[in-house]
Short mmCIF file of C-alpha atoms and ligand atoms in Angstrom, two decimals:
data_model
loop_
_atom_site.label_atom_id
_atom_site.label_comp_id
_atom_site.label_asym_id
_atom_site.label_seq_id
_atom_site.Cartn_x
_atom_site.Cartn_y
_atom_site.Cartn_z
CA MET A 1 0.04 -0.02 -0.02
CA ASP A 2 1.41 3.43 -0.90
CA PHE A 3 0.40 6.82 0.32
CA GLN A 4 -2.22 7.12 -2.42
CA GLN A 5 -3.82 3.80 -1.60
CA VAL A 6 -3.96 4.63 2.14
CA PHE A 7 -5.03 8.16 1.96
CA GLY A 8 -6.86 8.41 -1.28
CA LYS A 9 -4.61 11.24 -2.70
CA PRO A 10 -0.86 11.89 -3.33
CA SER A 11 1.50 13.04 -0.70
CA GLU A 12 2.58 16.78 -0.48
CA THR A 13 6.20 16.21 0.61
CA LYS A 14 8.64 13.69 1.99
CA ALA A 15 11.79 13.62 4.05
CA SER A 16 14.08 10.92 5.34
CA ALA A 17 16.55 10.50 8.40
CA PRO A 18 19.14 7.85 9.28
CA GLY A 19 19.69 5.52 12.13
CA ARG A 20 22.85 5.88 14.04
CA VAL A 21 25.64 3.66 15.46
CA ASN A 22 27.72 5.04 18.39
CA LEU A 23 31.31 4.29 18.12
CA LEU A 24 32.39 5.38 21.52
CA GLY A 25 30.95 7.53 24.44
CA GLU A 26 28.09 5.36 25.82
CA HIS A 27 25.83 6.65 28.57
CA THR A 28 27.71 9.75 28.65
CA ASP A 29 25.08 12.08 26.84
CA TYR A 30 22.81 12.52 29.85
CA ASN A 31 26.01 13.21 31.86
CA ASP A 32 26.67 16.32 29.67
CA GLY A 33 29.57 14.34 28.30
CA PHE A 34 31.15 13.45 24.88
CA VAL A 35 29.88 10.98 22.06
CA LEU A 36 31.13 9.76 18.77
CA PRO A 37 28.29 8.38 16.68
CA THR A 38 28.06 8.09 12.86
CA ALA A 39 24.90 7.65 10.59
CA ILE A 40 24.11 4.16 9.16
CA PRO A 41 22.76 3.63 5.64
CA GLN A 42 19.44 2.44 7.00
CA CYS A 43 16.86 5.33 7.23
CA THR A 44 13.21 6.33 7.69
CA THR A 45 11.10 8.03 5.37
CA VAL A 46 7.98 10.07 6.09
CA GLN A 47 5.54 11.29 3.50
CA LEU A 48 2.93 13.91 4.47
CA GLY A 49 -0.23 15.35 3.24
CA PHE A 50 -3.02 17.41 4.87
CA SER A 51 -5.81 15.39 6.40
CA SER A 52 -9.43 16.08 5.13
CA ASP A 53 -10.97 15.92 8.52
CA SER A 54 -9.99 17.25 12.01
CA GLN A 55 -7.87 14.18 12.89
CA HIS A 56 -4.15 13.09 12.31
CA HIS A 57 -3.89 9.74 10.47
CA PHE A 58 -0.76 7.85 10.73
CA TYR A 59 0.17 4.77 8.67
CA SER A 60 3.18 2.49 9.19
CA GLU A 61 4.15 0.42 6.06
CA ASN A 62 6.41 -1.88 7.95
CA LEU A 63 3.54 -2.81 10.44
CA ASN A 64 0.81 -2.35 8.04
CA GLU A 65 -1.10 -0.35 10.69
CA GLN A 66 -3.11 2.76 10.80
CA VAL A 67 -3.62 4.88 13.68
CA SER A 68 -5.98 8.00 14.05
CA ILE A 69 -5.61 10.59 16.69
CA SER A 70 -8.84 11.72 17.88
CA ASP A 71 -10.17 13.55 21.05
CA ILE A 72 -10.81 10.10 22.71
CA ASN A 73 -7.11 8.75 21.46
CA ARG A 74 -4.69 11.36 22.43
CA ASN A 75 -2.35 9.02 23.94
CA PRO A 76 -1.20 6.67 21.12
CA SER A 77 1.44 3.95 21.68
CA GLY A 78 4.02 2.43 19.41
CA PHE A 79 5.15 4.20 16.20
CA ALA A 80 2.17 6.63 16.47
CA SER A 81 3.61 8.07 19.67
CA TYR A 82 6.70 9.37 18.27
CA ILE A 83 4.82 11.02 15.37
CA PHE A 84 2.29 12.52 17.71
CA GLY A 85 5.11 13.43 20.14
CA CYS A 86 6.86 15.65 17.43
CA ILE A 87 3.51 17.36 16.36
CA GLU A 88 2.62 18.08 20.13
CA VAL A 89 6.21 19.47 20.86
CA LEU A 90 5.99 21.79 17.75
CA GLN A 91 2.48 23.03 18.95
CA LYS A 92 3.82 23.58 22.35
CA ALA A 93 6.59 25.58 20.87
CA GLY A 94 3.96 27.93 19.26
CA TYR A 95 3.60 26.54 15.75
CA THR A 96 0.24 25.72 14.42
CA ILE A 97 0.15 22.26 13.06
CA PRO A 98 -2.96 21.28 10.71
CA SER A 99 -4.38 17.87 10.81
CA LEU A 100 -2.01 15.58 8.95
CA CYS A 101 -1.80 12.23 6.97
CA VAL A 102 1.58 10.67 7.70
CA TYR A 103 3.00 7.57 5.89
CA VAL A 104 6.12 5.91 7.48
CA GLN A 105 8.56 3.54 5.87
CA SER A 106 11.73 2.40 7.46
CA SER A 107 14.66 0.19 6.79
CA VAL A 108 16.20 1.02 10.24
CA PRO A 109 16.14 -2.23 12.54
CA ILE A 110 13.82 -1.87 15.40
CA GLY A 111 15.11 -2.76 19.03
CA SER A 112 18.63 -3.05 18.14
CA GLY A 113 19.97 0.02 19.63
CA LEU A 114 20.36 2.01 16.18
CA SER A 115 17.93 4.68 17.02
CA SER A 116 14.93 3.93 14.98
CA SER A 117 12.88 6.18 17.10
CA ALA A 118 15.29 9.15 16.54
CA ALA A 119 15.18 8.43 12.80
CA LEU A 120 11.35 8.53 12.89
CA GLU A 121 11.28 11.73 15.05
CA VAL A 122 13.74 13.61 12.82
CA ALA A 123 12.25 12.42 9.36
CA THR A 124 8.74 13.59 10.79
CA LEU A 125 10.10 16.92 11.86
CA ARG A 126 11.94 17.41 8.74
CA ALA A 127 8.78 16.59 6.63
CA VAL A 128 6.71 19.10 8.67
CA ARG A 129 9.25 21.72 8.45
CA GLN A 130 9.32 21.28 4.68
CA LEU A 131 5.43 21.24 4.43
CA LEU A 132 4.69 24.19 6.55
CA LYS A 133 8.12 26.01 5.81
CA LEU A 134 8.81 26.34 9.62
CA PRO A 135 11.94 28.29 10.44
CA ILE A 136 13.70 25.61 12.37
CA ASP A 137 17.34 24.71 12.04
CA ASP A 138 18.80 21.06 12.21
CA ILE A 139 19.72 21.53 15.96
CA GLU A 140 16.37 22.49 16.80
CA ILE A 141 15.12 19.64 14.99
CA ALA A 142 17.16 17.28 17.16
CA GLN A 143 16.08 19.23 20.17
CA PHE A 144 12.28 18.96 19.38
CA ALA A 145 12.95 15.14 18.57
CA GLN A 146 14.64 14.56 22.15
CA GLN A 147 11.53 16.31 23.75
CA ALA A 148 9.11 14.04 21.81
CA GLU A 149 11.10 11.05 22.95
CA ILE A 150 11.25 12.10 26.62
CA HIS A 151 7.73 13.26 27.07
CA TYR A 152 5.80 10.92 24.66
CA ALA A 153 8.04 7.75 24.55
CA GLY A 154 8.91 8.03 28.26
CA VAL A 155 12.67 7.39 27.90
CA GLN A 156 14.61 10.08 29.72
CA CYS A 157 17.22 9.95 26.88
CA GLY A 158 20.16 12.36 26.18
CA ILE A 159 20.46 14.23 22.84
CA MET A 160 23.02 12.05 20.92
CA ASP A 161 20.56 9.90 18.80
CA GLN A 162 18.58 12.82 17.68
CA MET A 163 21.76 15.03 17.00
CA ALA A 164 23.32 12.09 15.17
CA SER A 165 20.10 11.38 12.94
CA SER A 166 19.77 15.21 12.23
CA LEU A 167 23.38 16.07 11.58
CA ALA A 168 25.70 12.90 10.84
CA ASP A 169 26.39 11.12 7.55
CA THR A 170 27.78 7.74 6.84
CA GLU A 171 31.35 8.87 5.86
CA HIS A 172 32.32 10.64 9.01
CA ILE A 173 32.25 10.61 12.79
CA LEU A 174 30.38 13.12 14.64
CA PHE A 175 32.10 14.25 17.73
CA LEU A 176 29.56 15.97 19.99
CA ASP A 177 29.97 17.82 23.31
CA THR A 178 26.39 17.21 24.72
CA ARG A 179 26.72 19.99 27.06
CA THR A 180 27.60 22.84 24.71
CA LEU A 181 26.55 21.11 21.43
CA GLU A 182 29.98 21.89 19.98
CA ARG A 183 30.52 19.48 17.23
CA ARG A 184 33.51 18.25 15.22
CA VAL A 185 33.09 16.17 11.86
CA MET A 186 36.01 13.64 11.82
CA PRO A 187 37.06 11.07 9.20
CA LEU A 188 36.45 7.47 9.99
CA PRO A 189 39.77 5.81 11.33
CA GLU A 190 42.42 4.97 8.62
CA LYS A 191 41.93 1.81 6.56
CA ALA A 192 38.97 0.83 8.66
CA GLU A 193 35.23 0.14 8.25
CA ILE A 194 32.43 -0.39 10.72
CA LEU A 195 30.69 -3.64 11.16
CA VAL A 196 27.43 -3.90 13.13
CA ILE A 197 25.99 -7.22 14.20
CA ASP A 198 22.76 -7.53 15.99
CA SER A 199 22.99 -10.17 18.95
CA GLY A 200 19.50 -11.36 18.20
CA VAL A 201 18.53 -10.54 21.87
CA PRO A 202 15.81 -7.96 21.95
CA ARG A 203 16.51 -5.10 24.53
CA THR A 204 14.66 -5.93 27.64
CA LEU A 205 14.31 -3.62 30.51
CA ALA A 206 15.76 -1.02 28.20
CA SER A 207 13.71 1.86 29.34
CA SER A 208 13.43 1.12 32.99
CA GLY A 209 17.13 0.09 33.46
CA TYR A 210 18.15 3.21 31.38
CA ASN A 211 16.04 5.54 33.59
CA GLN A 212 17.63 3.82 36.76
CA ARG A 213 20.94 4.40 35.40
CA ARG A 214 20.30 7.97 34.58
CA ALA A 215 19.00 8.52 38.21
CA GLU A 216 22.10 6.85 39.65
CA CYS A 217 24.31 9.26 37.65
CA GLU A 218 22.33 12.29 38.89
CA GLU A 219 22.75 11.07 42.55
CA ALA A 220 26.44 10.56 41.98
CA ALA A 221 26.76 14.02 40.61
CA ARG A 222 24.86 15.53 43.48
CA SER A 223 27.00 13.77 46.15
CA LEU A 224 30.05 14.99 44.31
CA GLY A 225 28.76 18.61 44.24
CA VAL A 226 28.94 18.93 40.31
CA LYS A 227 26.32 19.80 37.94
CA ALA A 228 27.06 16.60 35.98
CA LEU A 229 29.49 13.76 36.00
CA ARG A 230 31.12 15.43 32.95
CA ASP A 231 32.64 17.85 35.45
CA ILE A 232 34.85 15.08 37.05
CA THR A 233 38.10 14.40 35.14
CA GLY A 234 39.62 11.72 37.19
CA THR A 235 38.52 8.64 38.96
CA GLU A 236 40.36 9.35 42.41
CA VAL A 237 37.09 11.41 43.09
CA THR A 238 34.61 8.77 42.05
CA GLU A 239 36.26 6.07 44.21
CA LYS A 240 34.77 7.79 47.41
CA LEU A 241 31.20 7.18 46.33
CA PRO A 242 29.17 4.15 47.69
CA GLU A 243 28.46 1.36 45.54
CA PRO A 244 26.80 1.06 42.71
CA LEU A 245 27.40 4.90 42.26
CA ARG A 246 31.15 4.50 42.50
CA ARG A 247 31.13 2.20 39.48
CA ARG A 248 28.39 3.93 37.44
CA ALA A 249 30.46 7.27 37.85
CA ARG A 250 33.67 5.59 37.03
CA HIS A 251 32.28 4.28 33.67
CA VAL A 252 31.09 7.74 32.81
CA VAL A 253 34.37 9.51 33.67
CA THR A 254 36.60 6.81 32.00
CA GLU A 255 34.26 6.80 28.88
CA ASP A 256 34.40 10.45 28.57
CA ASN A 257 38.25 10.29 28.77
CA ARG A 258 38.26 7.66 25.88
CA VAL A 259 36.33 10.01 23.60
CA LEU A 260 38.55 12.96 24.36
CA GLU A 261 41.60 10.70 23.72
CA VAL A 262 40.15 9.95 20.16
CA LEU A 263 39.62 13.55 19.59
CA GLN A 264 43.46 13.95 19.87
CA GLY A 265 43.84 11.81 16.73
CA VAL A 266 44.45 8.04 17.32
CA SER A 267 45.42 5.04 15.10
CA SER A 268 42.68 2.50 14.24
CA GLU A 269 44.56 0.12 16.50
CA ARG A 270 44.26 2.54 19.50
CA PHE A 271 40.52 3.43 18.52
CA GLY A 272 39.97 -0.46 18.67
CA GLU A 273 41.75 -0.70 22.12
CA LEU A 274 39.46 1.96 23.49
CA MET A 275 36.33 0.22 22.17
CA ASN A 276 37.33 -2.97 23.92
CA ALA A 277 37.92 -0.86 27.18
CA SER A 278 34.45 0.55 26.76
CA HIS A 279 32.81 -2.82 26.47
CA ALA A 280 34.59 -3.91 29.60
CA SER A 281 33.38 -0.72 31.43
CA LEU A 282 29.78 -1.14 30.20
CA ARG A 283 29.77 -4.76 31.33
CA ASP A 284 31.54 -4.39 34.62
CA ASP A 285 30.88 -0.99 35.94
CA TYR A 286 27.77 0.11 34.16
CA GLU A 287 26.18 -3.38 34.06
CA VAL A 288 24.21 -2.84 30.91
CA SER A 289 25.51 -5.85 28.81
CA VAL A 290 23.87 -9.41 28.62
CA PRO A 291 25.58 -12.72 28.20
CA ALA A 292 24.78 -12.88 24.38
CA LEU A 293 26.34 -9.53 23.71
CA ASP A 294 29.51 -10.35 25.89
CA THR A 295 29.74 -13.54 23.88
CA LEU A 296 29.50 -11.79 20.43
CA VAL A 297 31.84 -9.01 21.42
CA GLU A 298 34.44 -11.47 22.71
CA LEU A 299 34.34 -13.49 19.46
CA LEU A 300 34.79 -10.18 17.38
CA GLN A 301 37.62 -9.16 19.67
CA LYS A 302 39.68 -12.22 19.01
CA THR A 303 39.10 -12.37 15.21
CA PRO A 304 42.01 -11.30 13.08
CA GLY A 305 41.15 -8.02 11.24
CA VAL A 306 39.12 -6.56 14.16
CA PHE A 307 40.63 -3.58 15.75
CA GLY A 308 37.94 -3.54 18.45
CA ALA A 309 34.32 -4.24 19.45
CA ARG A 310 31.77 -3.23 21.95
CA LEU A 311 28.04 -3.17 22.49
CA THR A 312 26.41 -0.10 21.10
CA GLY A 313 23.33 2.01 22.37
CA ALA A 314 21.78 1.67 25.63
CA GLY A 315 22.54 -2.06 26.06
CA PHE A 316 20.36 -4.58 27.83
CA GLY A 317 20.30 -6.54 24.47
CA GLY A 318 20.70 -5.15 20.82
CA ALA A 319 23.77 -4.71 18.65
CA SER A 320 27.49 -4.78 18.81
CA VAL A 321 29.66 -2.52 16.77
CA ALA A 322 33.23 -3.30 15.69
CA LEU A 323 36.07 -1.32 13.87
CA VAL A 324 37.57 -3.75 11.28
CA ALA A 325 40.06 -3.59 8.51
CA ALA A 326 38.62 -1.97 5.45
CA GLY A 327 37.03 -4.45 2.95
CA GLU A 328 36.88 -7.40 5.54
CA ALA A 329 33.61 -6.55 7.40
CA ARG A 330 31.48 -9.28 5.51
CA SER A 331 33.97 -12.18 5.80
CA ILE A 332 34.62 -11.27 9.55
CA ALA A 333 30.86 -11.29 9.98
CA THR A 334 30.29 -14.65 8.40
CA HIS A 335 33.14 -16.23 10.45
CA VAL A 336 31.93 -14.60 13.78
CA LEU A 337 28.28 -15.41 13.17
CA GLU A 338 29.21 -19.18 12.52
CA GLN A 339 31.01 -19.25 15.86
CA TYR A 340 28.27 -17.33 17.74
CA LYS A 341 25.82 -20.01 16.33
CA GLN A 342 27.86 -22.76 17.87
CA ALA A 343 27.48 -20.86 21.07
CA GLY A 344 23.80 -21.16 20.79
CA TYR A 345 22.79 -17.81 19.27
CA ILE A 346 21.53 -16.35 16.07
CA GLY A 347 22.95 -13.10 15.03
CA GLN A 348 22.56 -11.06 12.01
CA ILE A 349 24.87 -8.57 10.07
CA LEU A 350 23.26 -5.09 9.93
CA VAL A 351 26.08 -2.78 8.72
CA PRO A 352 27.28 -3.13 5.88
CA SER A 353 23.70 -3.40 5.05
CA LEU A 354 23.02 -6.55 2.82
CA GLU A 355 19.60 -5.70 1.90
CA LEU A 356 20.59 -2.09 0.81
CA SER A 357 23.62 -3.03 -1.29
CA ASP A 358 21.57 -5.85 -2.98
CA ALA A 359 18.90 -3.23 -3.76
CA ALA A 360 21.48 -0.72 -5.31
C1 GLA B 401 20.03 5.66 24.06
C2 GLA B 401 19.67 7.02 24.35
C3 GLA B 401 20.92 8.12 24.17
C4 GLA B 401 22.16 7.41 25.01
C5 GLA B 401 22.42 5.96 24.73
C6 GLA B 401 23.49 5.58 25.52
O1 GLA B 401 20.40 5.35 22.89
O2 GLA B 401 18.61 7.48 23.53
O3 GLA B 401 20.55 9.37 24.58
O4 GLA B 401 22.04 7.70 26.36
O5 GLA B 401 21.19 5.29 24.94
O6 GLA B 401 24.68 5.99 25.12
#
């Protein structure tokens, strides 16, 4: 079913936005810290038209599901909550948004930690900006998208995903200071490419565990008398905290330092070592890994041609990211997925995207 078939008329405009994979700097953004994401080739496309009644109508091609927002349904769940959240956030900022027909199609994997929700939010906001010629820049798009996620999807997220979806491309890494929003676009490490493999284990407890980690970090910052953990530079200070705040804060401080080291310019080998250290810290100090991800990351780390590997995104399941020798991602993935299967798990390569390159 296309837009015309669903809504009985052609669309007025369309816009897309990519998912993202974070290479380093995990669980640092809500601590005002530093992140290093890049866009992935998979993206979400939103087509828009004006609704002929007073209701918004949303259609997801992937789910083959239509949701209408009426006075008795102003609290949608699932994909509709992100779209409605974006519209509501724009209205609250003073823009008048008419009733819309919204058609969504996405190739961003859902539930793998690659920000399918940010891609949907940013694509929706871009399409609305285009349709109504709103004077909003790409940073404001990311900020509105983050507000939609926090207030309508219920995740107390930082701004990394929405900034990455709004500003990053697939050829570069986006260094972002999440406090000042200062950015630097950097080349990918030399003679390397990115390999993303899904662990096959869906993210469970992701939003409750995530919100809990965030609360622990805020408590740690309060105890240390700083605005956010970003203001701590050495682990001597965090060692004084009681458990589990001590390990949570140690992760954030060491992770920020790893990102700052990359900013100085490092080899692919060193970048890989920092990714390995990040995984150990997320597993042991931050406790957001799961056995399947640990197995997958370990298999990647000991495969020749892999500079380094770690879980990516919030954790609690989802995908791994590895930095590997250029041109070797697919053969490494085949080798690792075979061993992963022997360990009892079924994983899947997500980047480089098999589907997108087959279609090209
Ligand atoms: C999720 C959130 C981000 C970030 C990561 C962890 O993707 O949406 O804001 O906190 O987890 O780094």
